Every structure is written in C-alpha cells, then in structure tokens.
Coordinates of N, CA, C and O in Angstrom, one line a residue:
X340 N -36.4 -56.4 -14.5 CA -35.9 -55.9 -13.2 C -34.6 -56.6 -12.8 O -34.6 -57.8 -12.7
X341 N -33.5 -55.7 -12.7 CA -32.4 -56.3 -12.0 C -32.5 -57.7 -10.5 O -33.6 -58.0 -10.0
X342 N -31.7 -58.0 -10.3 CA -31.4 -59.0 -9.2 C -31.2 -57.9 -7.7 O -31.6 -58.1 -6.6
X343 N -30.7 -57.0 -8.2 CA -30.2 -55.9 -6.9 C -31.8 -55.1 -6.7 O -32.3 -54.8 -5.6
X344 N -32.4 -54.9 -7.8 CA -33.6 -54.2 -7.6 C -34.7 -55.3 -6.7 O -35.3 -54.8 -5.7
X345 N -34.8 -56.7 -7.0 CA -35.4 -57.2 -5.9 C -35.0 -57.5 -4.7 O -35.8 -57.8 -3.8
X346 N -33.8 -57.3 -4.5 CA -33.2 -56.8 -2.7 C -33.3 -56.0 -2.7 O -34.5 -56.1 -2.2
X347 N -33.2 -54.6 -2.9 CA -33.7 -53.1 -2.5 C -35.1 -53.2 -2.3 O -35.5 -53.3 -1.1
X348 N -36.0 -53.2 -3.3 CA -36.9 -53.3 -3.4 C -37.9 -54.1 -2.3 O -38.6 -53.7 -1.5
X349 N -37.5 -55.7 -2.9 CA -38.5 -56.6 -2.0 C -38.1 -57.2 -0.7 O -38.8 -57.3 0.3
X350 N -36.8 -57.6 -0.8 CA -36.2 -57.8 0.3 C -35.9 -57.0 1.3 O -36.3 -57.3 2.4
X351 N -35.2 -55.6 1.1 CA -35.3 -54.9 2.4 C -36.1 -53.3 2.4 O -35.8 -52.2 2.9
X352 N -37.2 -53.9 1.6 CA -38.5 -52.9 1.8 C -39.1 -52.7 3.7 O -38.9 -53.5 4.6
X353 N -39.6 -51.8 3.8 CA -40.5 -51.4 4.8 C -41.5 -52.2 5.0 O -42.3 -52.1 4.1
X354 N -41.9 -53.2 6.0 CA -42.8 -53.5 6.4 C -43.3 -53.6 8.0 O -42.6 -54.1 8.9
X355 N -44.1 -53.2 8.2 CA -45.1 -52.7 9.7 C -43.8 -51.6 10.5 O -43.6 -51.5 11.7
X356 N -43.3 -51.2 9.7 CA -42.5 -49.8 10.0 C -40.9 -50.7 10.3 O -39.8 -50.2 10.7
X357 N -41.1 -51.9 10.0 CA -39.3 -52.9 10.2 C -39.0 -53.2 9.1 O -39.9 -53.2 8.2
X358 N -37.8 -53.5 8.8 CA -36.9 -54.1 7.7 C -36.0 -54.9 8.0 O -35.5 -54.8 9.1
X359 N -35.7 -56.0 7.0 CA -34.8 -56.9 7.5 C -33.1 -56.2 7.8 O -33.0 -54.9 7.7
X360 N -32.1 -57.1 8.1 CA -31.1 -56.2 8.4 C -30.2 -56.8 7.4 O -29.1 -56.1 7.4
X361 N -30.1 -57.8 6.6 CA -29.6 -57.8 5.6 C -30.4 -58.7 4.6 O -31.3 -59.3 5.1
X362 N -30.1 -58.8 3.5 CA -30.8 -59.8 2.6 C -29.7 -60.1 1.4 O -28.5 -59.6 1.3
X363 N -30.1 -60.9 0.5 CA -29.6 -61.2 -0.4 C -30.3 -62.4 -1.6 O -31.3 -63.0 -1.1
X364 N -30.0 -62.8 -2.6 CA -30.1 -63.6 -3.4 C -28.7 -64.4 -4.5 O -27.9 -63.9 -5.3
X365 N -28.8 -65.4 -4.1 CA -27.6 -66.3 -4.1 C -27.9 -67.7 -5.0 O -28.7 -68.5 -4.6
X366 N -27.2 -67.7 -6.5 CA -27.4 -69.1 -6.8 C -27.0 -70.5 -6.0 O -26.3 -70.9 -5.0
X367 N -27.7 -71.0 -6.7 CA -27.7 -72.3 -6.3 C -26.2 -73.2 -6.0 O -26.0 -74.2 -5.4
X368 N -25.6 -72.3 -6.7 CA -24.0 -72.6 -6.9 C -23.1 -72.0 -5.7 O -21.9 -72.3 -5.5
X369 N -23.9 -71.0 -5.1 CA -22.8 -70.2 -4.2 C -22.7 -69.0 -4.9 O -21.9 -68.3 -4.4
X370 N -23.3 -68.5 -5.9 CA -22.0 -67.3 -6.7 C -24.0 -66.3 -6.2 O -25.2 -66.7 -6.1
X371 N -23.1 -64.8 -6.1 CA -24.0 -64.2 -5.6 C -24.5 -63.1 -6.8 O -23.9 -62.4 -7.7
X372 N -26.4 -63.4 -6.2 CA -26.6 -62.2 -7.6 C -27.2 -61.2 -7.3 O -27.7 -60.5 -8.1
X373 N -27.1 -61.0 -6.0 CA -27.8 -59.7 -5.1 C -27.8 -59.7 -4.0 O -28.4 -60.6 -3.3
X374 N -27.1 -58.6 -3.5 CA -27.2 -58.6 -2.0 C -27.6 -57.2 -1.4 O -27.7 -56.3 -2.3
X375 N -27.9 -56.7 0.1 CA -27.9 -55.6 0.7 C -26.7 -54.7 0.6 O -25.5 -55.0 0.2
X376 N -26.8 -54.1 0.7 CA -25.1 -53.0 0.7 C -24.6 -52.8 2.2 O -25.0 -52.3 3.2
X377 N -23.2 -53.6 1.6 CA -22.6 -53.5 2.7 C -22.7 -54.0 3.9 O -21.9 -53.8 4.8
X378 N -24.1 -55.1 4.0 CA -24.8 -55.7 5.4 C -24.9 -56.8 5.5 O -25.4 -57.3 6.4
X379 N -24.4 -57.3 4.3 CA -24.4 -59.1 3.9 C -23.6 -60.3 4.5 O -22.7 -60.5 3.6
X380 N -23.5 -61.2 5.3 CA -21.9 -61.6 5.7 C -21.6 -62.1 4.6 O -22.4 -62.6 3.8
X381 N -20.1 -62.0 4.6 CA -19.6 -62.6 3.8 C -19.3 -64.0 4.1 O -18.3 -64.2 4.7
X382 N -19.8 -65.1 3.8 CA -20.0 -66.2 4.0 C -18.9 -67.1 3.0 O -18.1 -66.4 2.2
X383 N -18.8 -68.4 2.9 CA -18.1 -69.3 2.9 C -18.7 -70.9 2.3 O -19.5 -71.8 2.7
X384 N -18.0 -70.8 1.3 CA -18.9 -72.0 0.2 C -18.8 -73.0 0.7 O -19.0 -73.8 -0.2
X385 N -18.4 -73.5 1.7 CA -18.8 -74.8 2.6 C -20.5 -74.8 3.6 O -21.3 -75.5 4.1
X386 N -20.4 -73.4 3.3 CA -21.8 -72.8 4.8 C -23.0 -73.1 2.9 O -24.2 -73.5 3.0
X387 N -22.7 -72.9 2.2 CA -23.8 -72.3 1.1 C -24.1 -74.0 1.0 O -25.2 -74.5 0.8
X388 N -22.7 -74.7 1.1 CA -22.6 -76.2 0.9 C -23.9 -76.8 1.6 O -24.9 -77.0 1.0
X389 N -23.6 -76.8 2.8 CA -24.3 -77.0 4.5 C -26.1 -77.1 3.9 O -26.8 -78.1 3.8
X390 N -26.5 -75.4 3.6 CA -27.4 -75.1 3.7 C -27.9 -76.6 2.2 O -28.2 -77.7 2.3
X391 N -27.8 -76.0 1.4 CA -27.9 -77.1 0.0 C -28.2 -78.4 0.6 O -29.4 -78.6 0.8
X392 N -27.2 -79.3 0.9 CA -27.5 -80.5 1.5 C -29.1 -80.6 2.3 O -29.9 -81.5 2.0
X393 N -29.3 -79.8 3.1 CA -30.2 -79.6 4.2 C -31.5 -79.3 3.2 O -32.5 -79.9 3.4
X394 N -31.4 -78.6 2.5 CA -32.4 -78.5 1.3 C -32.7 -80.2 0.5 O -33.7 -80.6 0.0
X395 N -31.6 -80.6 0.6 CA -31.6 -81.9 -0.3 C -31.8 -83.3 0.4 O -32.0 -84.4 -0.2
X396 N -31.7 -82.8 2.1 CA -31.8 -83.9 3.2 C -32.2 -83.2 4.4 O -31.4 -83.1 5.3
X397 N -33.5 -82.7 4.4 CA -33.8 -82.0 5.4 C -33.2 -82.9 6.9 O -33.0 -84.2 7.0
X398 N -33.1 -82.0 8.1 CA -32.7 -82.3 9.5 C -31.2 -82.2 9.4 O -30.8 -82.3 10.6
X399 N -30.1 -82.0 8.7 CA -28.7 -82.3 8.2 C -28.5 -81.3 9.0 O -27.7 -81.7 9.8
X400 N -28.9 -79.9 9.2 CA -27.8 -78.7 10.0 C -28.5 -78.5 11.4 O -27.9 -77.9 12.3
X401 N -30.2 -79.4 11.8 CA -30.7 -79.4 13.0 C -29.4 -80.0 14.3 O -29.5 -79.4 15.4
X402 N -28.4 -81.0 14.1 CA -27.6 -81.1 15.3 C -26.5 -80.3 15.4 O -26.2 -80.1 16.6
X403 N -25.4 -79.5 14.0 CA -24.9 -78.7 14.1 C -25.4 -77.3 14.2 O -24.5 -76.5 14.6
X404 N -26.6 -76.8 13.9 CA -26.6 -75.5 13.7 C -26.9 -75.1 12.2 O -27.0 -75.9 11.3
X405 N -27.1 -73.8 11.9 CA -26.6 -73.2 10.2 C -25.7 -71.8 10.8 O -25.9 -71.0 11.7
X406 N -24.5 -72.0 9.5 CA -24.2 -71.1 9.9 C -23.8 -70.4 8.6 O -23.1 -71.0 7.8
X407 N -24.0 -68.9 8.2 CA -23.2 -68.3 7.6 C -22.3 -67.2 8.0 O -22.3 -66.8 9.2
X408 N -21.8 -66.7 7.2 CA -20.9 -65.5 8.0 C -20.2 -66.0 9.0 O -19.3 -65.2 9.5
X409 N -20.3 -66.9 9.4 CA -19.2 -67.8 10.8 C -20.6 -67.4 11.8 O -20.5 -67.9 12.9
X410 N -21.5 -66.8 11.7 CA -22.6 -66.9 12.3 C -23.5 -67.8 12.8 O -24.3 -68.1 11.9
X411 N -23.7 -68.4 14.1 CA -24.7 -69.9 14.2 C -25.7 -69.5 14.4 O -25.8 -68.5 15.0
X412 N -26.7 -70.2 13.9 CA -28.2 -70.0 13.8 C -28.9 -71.8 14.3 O -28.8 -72.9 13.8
X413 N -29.6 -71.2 15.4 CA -30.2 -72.4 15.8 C -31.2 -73.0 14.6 O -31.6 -72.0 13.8
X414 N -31.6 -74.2 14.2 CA -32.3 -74.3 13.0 C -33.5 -74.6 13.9 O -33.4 -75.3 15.0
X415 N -35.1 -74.0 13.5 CA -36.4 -74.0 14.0 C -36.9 -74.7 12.7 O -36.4 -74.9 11.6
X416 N -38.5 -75.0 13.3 CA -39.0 -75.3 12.1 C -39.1 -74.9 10.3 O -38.8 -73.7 10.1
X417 N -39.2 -75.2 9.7 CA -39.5 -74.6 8.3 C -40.3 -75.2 7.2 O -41.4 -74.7 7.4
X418 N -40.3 -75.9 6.4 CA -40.9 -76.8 5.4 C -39.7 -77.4 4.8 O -38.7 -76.8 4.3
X419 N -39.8 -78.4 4.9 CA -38.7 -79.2 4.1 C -38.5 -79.3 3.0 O -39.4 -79.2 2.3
X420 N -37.5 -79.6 2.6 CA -36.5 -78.9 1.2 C -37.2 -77.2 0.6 O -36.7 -76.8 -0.5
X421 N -38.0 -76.5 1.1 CA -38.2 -75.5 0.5 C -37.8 -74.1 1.5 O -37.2 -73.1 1.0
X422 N -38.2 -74.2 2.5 CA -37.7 -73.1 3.6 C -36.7 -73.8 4.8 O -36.8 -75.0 5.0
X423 N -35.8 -72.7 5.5 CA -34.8 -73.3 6.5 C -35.3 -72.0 7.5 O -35.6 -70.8 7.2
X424 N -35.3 -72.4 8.5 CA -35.4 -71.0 9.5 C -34.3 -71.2 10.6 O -34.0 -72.2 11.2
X425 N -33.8 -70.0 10.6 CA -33.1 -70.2 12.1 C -33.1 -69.0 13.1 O -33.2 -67.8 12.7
X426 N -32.8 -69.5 14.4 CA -32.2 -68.2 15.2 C -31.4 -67.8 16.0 O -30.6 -68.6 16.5
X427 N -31.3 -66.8 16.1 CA -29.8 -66.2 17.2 C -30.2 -65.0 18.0 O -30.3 -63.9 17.6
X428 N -30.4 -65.4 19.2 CA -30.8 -64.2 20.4 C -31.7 -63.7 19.8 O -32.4 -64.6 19.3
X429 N -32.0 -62.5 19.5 CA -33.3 -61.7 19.3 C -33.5 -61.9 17.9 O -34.7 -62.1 17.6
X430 N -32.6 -61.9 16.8 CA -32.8 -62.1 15.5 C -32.9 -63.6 14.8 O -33.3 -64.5 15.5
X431 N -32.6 -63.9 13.6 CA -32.5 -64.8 13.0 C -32.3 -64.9 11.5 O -31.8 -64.0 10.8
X432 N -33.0 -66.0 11.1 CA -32.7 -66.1 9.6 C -33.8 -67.2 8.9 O -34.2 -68.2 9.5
X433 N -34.2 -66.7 7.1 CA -35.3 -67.0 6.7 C -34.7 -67.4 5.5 O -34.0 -66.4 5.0
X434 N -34.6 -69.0 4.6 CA -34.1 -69.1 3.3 C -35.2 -70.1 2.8 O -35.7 -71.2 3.2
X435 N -35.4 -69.4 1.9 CA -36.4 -70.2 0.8 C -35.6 -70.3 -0.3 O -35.0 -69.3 -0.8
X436 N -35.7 -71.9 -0.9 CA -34.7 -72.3 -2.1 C -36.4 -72.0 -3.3 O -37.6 -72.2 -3.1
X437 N -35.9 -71.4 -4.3 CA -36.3 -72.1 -5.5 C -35.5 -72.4 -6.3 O -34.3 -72.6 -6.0
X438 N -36.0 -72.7 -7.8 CA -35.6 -73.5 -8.7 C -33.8 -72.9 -9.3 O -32.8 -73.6 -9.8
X439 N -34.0 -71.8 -9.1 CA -32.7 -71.9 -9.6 C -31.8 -70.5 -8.5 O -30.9 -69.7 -8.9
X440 N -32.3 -70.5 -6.9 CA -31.4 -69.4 -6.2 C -32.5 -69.8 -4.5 O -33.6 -70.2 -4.2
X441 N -31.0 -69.0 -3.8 CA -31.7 -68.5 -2.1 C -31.9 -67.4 -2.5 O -31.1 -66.6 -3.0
X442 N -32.9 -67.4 -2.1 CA -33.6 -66.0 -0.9 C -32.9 -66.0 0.6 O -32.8 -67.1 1.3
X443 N -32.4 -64.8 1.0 CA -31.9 -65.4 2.3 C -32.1 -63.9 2.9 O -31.4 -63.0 2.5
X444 N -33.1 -63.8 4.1 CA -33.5 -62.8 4.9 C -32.8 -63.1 6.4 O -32.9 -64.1 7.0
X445 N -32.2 -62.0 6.9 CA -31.7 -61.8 8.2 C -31.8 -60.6 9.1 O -31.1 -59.6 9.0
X446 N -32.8 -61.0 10.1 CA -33.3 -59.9 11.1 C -33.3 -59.7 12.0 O -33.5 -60.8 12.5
X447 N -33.1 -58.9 12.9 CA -33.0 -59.0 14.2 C -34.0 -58.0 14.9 O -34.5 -57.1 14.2
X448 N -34.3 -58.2 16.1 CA -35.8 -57.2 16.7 C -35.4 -55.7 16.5 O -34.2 -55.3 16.4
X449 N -36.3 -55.0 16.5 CA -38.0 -55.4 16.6 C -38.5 -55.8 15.4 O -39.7 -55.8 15.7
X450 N -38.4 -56.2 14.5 CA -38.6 -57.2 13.7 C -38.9 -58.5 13.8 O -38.0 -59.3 13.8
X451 N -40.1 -59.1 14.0 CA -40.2 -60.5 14.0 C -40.1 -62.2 12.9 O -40.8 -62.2 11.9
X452 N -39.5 -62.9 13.3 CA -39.6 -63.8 12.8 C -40.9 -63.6 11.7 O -40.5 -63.5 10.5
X453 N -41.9 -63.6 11.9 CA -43.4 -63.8 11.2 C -42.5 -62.9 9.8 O -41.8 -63.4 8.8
X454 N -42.7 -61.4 10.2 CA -42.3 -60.6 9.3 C -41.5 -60.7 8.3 O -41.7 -60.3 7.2
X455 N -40.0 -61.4 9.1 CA -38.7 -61.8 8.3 C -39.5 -62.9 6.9 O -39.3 -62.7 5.7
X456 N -40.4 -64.1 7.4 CA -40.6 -65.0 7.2 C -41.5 -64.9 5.8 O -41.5 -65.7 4.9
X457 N -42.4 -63.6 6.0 CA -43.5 -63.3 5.2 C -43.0 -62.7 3.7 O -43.3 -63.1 2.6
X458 N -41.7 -61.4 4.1 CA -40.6 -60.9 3.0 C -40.1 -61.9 2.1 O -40.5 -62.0 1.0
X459 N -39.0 -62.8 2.9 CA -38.7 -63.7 2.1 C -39.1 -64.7 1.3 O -38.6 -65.1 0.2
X460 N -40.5 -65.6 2.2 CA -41.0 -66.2 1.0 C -42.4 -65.8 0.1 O -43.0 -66.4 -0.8
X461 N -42.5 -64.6 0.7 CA -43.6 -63.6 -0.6 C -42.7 -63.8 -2.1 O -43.0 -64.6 -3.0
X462 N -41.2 -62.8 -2.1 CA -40.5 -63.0 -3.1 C -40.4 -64.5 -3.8 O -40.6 -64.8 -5.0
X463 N -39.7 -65.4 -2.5 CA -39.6 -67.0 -3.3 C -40.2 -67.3 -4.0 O -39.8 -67.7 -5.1
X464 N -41.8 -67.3 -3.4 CA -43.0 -68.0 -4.1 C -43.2 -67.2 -5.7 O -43.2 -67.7 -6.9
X465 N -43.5 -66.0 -5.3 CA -42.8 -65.1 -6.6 C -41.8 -65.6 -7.8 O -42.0 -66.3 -8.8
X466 N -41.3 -65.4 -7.6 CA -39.7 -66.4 -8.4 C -39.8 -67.5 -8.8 O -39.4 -67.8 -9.9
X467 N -40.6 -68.6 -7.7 CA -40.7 -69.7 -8.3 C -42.0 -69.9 -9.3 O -42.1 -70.9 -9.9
X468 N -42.9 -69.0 -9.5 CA -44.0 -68.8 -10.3 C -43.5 -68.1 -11.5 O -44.3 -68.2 -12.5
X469 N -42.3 -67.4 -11.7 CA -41.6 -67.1 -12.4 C -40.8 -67.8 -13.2 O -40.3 -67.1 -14.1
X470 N -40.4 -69.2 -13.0 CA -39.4 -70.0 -13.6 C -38.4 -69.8 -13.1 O -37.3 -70.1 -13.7
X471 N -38.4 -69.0 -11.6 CA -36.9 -68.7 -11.3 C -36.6 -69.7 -10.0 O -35.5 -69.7 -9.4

C-alpha cells in the first residue's frame, strides 16, 4: 500500500459520519510522504524541528504552544514522547511519532478530539507494529 493510500484511506476516512480536515504523514526528517490534497498546511522545518524536540523532551512546546502552518495550537495532554495533542477554538491537532514518521491529524467540529485522537493513533499503533 502506498503512503498516500493510508491518508485517503485511514487517515481521512469516514468515521461516526466526521472526517478529519486534513492529515498527513511526514518523516522523521521533515520530508513529507503523504498528505491530504490540497488541505495540508504548508508548514516550516523549524515547526517539524519544535514538534521533534518535544517528542525527545516532552513539556518543550507546553509554554510556547505547537505550531504548524504558522498555526498555534494550545498543547493538552498526550503521552509522552509518543503522542502530542493540541487545540485551537473548536478544532485541533493529534501527532503520534513512530519509529521512523508523524502521523499528524487536524480537525475541527463537529468532529471531536476523541475521534481525531482514535484515527490517528489506530494507524500509529498500526505502523509501529509494522516496523514503521
């Protein structure tokens, strides 16, 4: 299965009648190996920087924020070094690292956090049981 087929597919599949509003999958390096069409921000390898660190020193983006796309995302709970969550007004954002890429889900209502949360690390956990 392609990289683009598990974003179409898993990432911005149908669930309880919502879909995320963009998604993607991103090495660990910054360089991207699947995204939504056309719905992705175009983000900035200091923000991919940001997130990394924060994976490698959890609490690091809790006083500034996370931001991609020039977008701020309050950072909420998550699991440390493995998920980041954040939010913004009604929507937010869900990144689960594995071994060798992000998962990175972004939603906004009527879509809930839970839902965003369940998409993206169903696939992660996926992936990482995969060697990916």
């Amino acid at each position: 299965m392609s990289w683009q087929a598990y974003v179409d597919d898993h990432l911005m599949c149908e669930i309880e009648g919502q879909r995320l509003t963009a998604a993607a999958i991103i090495g660990l390096d910054g360089s991207i190996w699947a995204q939504s069409e056309g719905t992705f921000p175009q983000f900035k390898p200091e923000e991919i920087a940001a997130i990394m660190k924060d994976f490698e020193e959890p609490g690091t983006l809790a006083p500034t924020g996370l931001f991609l796309g020039g977008t701020k995302y309050m950072v909420i709970q998550g699991e440390h070094g493995v998920v980041i969550r954040g939010k913004k007004g009604t929507g937010g954002i869900t990144i689960k690292k594995t071994g060798m890429s992000l998962i990175i889900g972004i939603y906004d209502e009527p879509m809930t956090p839970g839902q965003c949360n369940m998409v993206v690390e169903r696939l992660g956990d996926y992936l990482v049981e995969q060697g990916f």
